[in-house]
Amino acid sequence: MRKQIAAANWKMNLTIAQGEALLDGIIAKPHHLKPEQLVVFAVPFPYLAMAQQKIAGKQNVFIAAQNCYSKKSGAYTGEVSVEMLQSLGIKWVVLGHSERREYFAESNQFLAEKINIALEFDIQPIFCCGEPLSIREAGTQNEFVTKQLEESLYHLSADQLKKVVIAYEPIWAIGTGKTATSEQAQEMHAHIRAELAKKYGKEVADEITILYGGSVKAANAKEIFGQPDVDGGLVGGASLIIDEFVAIIEGLK
Ligand code: PEP
């Protein structure tokens, strides 16, 4: 059975005291996670150790980095390696968020290198893909997302791919309050799964967790997560509000 995940992306928000209070507030609420359901908090680098301590001993709850560099170590001032993440006990990393693609010019090829090094150090990537508004309006979103998968993931073996979680995040729905309809989300998730099946076979494709991201909130999580090919969400804004994110976790199927 594939995993369902409620993943929080704090982005570049909160002081450490605010982050601690947010984590405390969410963790304190009763959760009814099934064995296949996970909660992941992608927090800023300086808060990783604090967050890792807070969730110690909590079942099915993990901390993620929001990025990592593509090299093992060396003269790359300001960058953070997967070995550093591993040394903190971090098991997850978000890669290819559209904000990183747009503001830091991260290409599909560069992301393939980051995926490789994350897997080499046993850190599971949450690989983000998704089209801008112009592509959606031109009706070529399927081809656009297929290219992102081909160029960043298709060099992986089936066993490696099974460690990757894919997050479909239409850029026009991120932080805009504009959510894709559950039909639009399902359509793209089914497309991604069909493409993975073409390359890796149906059995492998059926094991891959595919998250939806883009203005998920308490009010729409249950309906979106209820779609057959949607296995949870990657959540920005609403993950910064205790009651919202707790309701989103409860919205997992
Ligand atoms: C995100 O940061 O990945 C995201 C989907 O943001 P928001 O939920 O705010 O649209």
Tab-separated table of C-alpha atoms and ligand atoms in Angstrom, residues 9-11 94 97-99 128 169-170 173-178 212-217 234-239, ligand 1:
chain	number	residue	atom	x	y	z
A	9	ASN	CA	6.511	23.607	3.738
A	10	TRP	CA	7.339	26.505	6.037
A	11	LYS	CA	9.406	28.198	3.317
A	94	VAL	CA	12.158	18.773	-0.758
A	97	HIS	CA	10.156	23.488	-5.550
A	98	SER	CA	8.958	25.978	-8.170
A	99	GLU	CA	10.340	28.842	-6.075
A	128	CYS	CA	8.207	18.937	-7.036
A	169	GLU	CA	2.302	21.694	-7.745
A	170	PRO	CA	0.739	23.784	-10.513
A	173	ALA	CA	-2.024	27.585	-7.585
A	174	ILE	CA	0.926	28.105	-5.213
A	175	GLY	CA	0.371	30.814	-2.640
A	176	THR	CA	-2.325	32.362	-4.833
A	177	GLY	CA	-5.396	31.055	-3.023
A	178	LYS	CA	-6.340	29.538	-6.399
A	212	TYR	CA	-0.826	17.687	-4.641
A	213	GLY	CA	0.360	21.180	-3.702
A	214	GLY	CA	-1.220	24.561	-4.331
A	215	SER	CA	-3.391	26.423	-1.808
A	216	VAL	CA	-4.425	23.289	0.076
A	217	LYS	CA	-6.314	24.233	3.231
A	234	LEU	CA	2.497	19.565	0.171
A	235	VAL	CA	1.168	22.603	1.995
A	236	GLY	CA	2.636	26.095	2.297
A	237	GLY	CA	0.530	28.863	3.831
A	238	ALA	CA	-1.960	26.683	5.677
A	239	SER	CA	0.839	24.682	7.313
B	1	PEP	C1	4.084	25.137	-1.425
B	1	PEP	O1	4.794	25.902	-0.819
B	1	PEP	O2	4.568	24.108	-1.878
B	1	PEP	C2	2.660	25.454	-1.572
B	1	PEP	C3	1.899	24.610	-2.216
B	1	PEP	O3	2.220	26.640	-1.026
B	1	PEP	P1	0.692	27.054	-0.731
B	1	PEP	O4	0.052	25.885	-0.033
B	1	PEP	O5	0.777	28.265	0.114
B	1	PEP	O6	0.034	27.305	-2.059
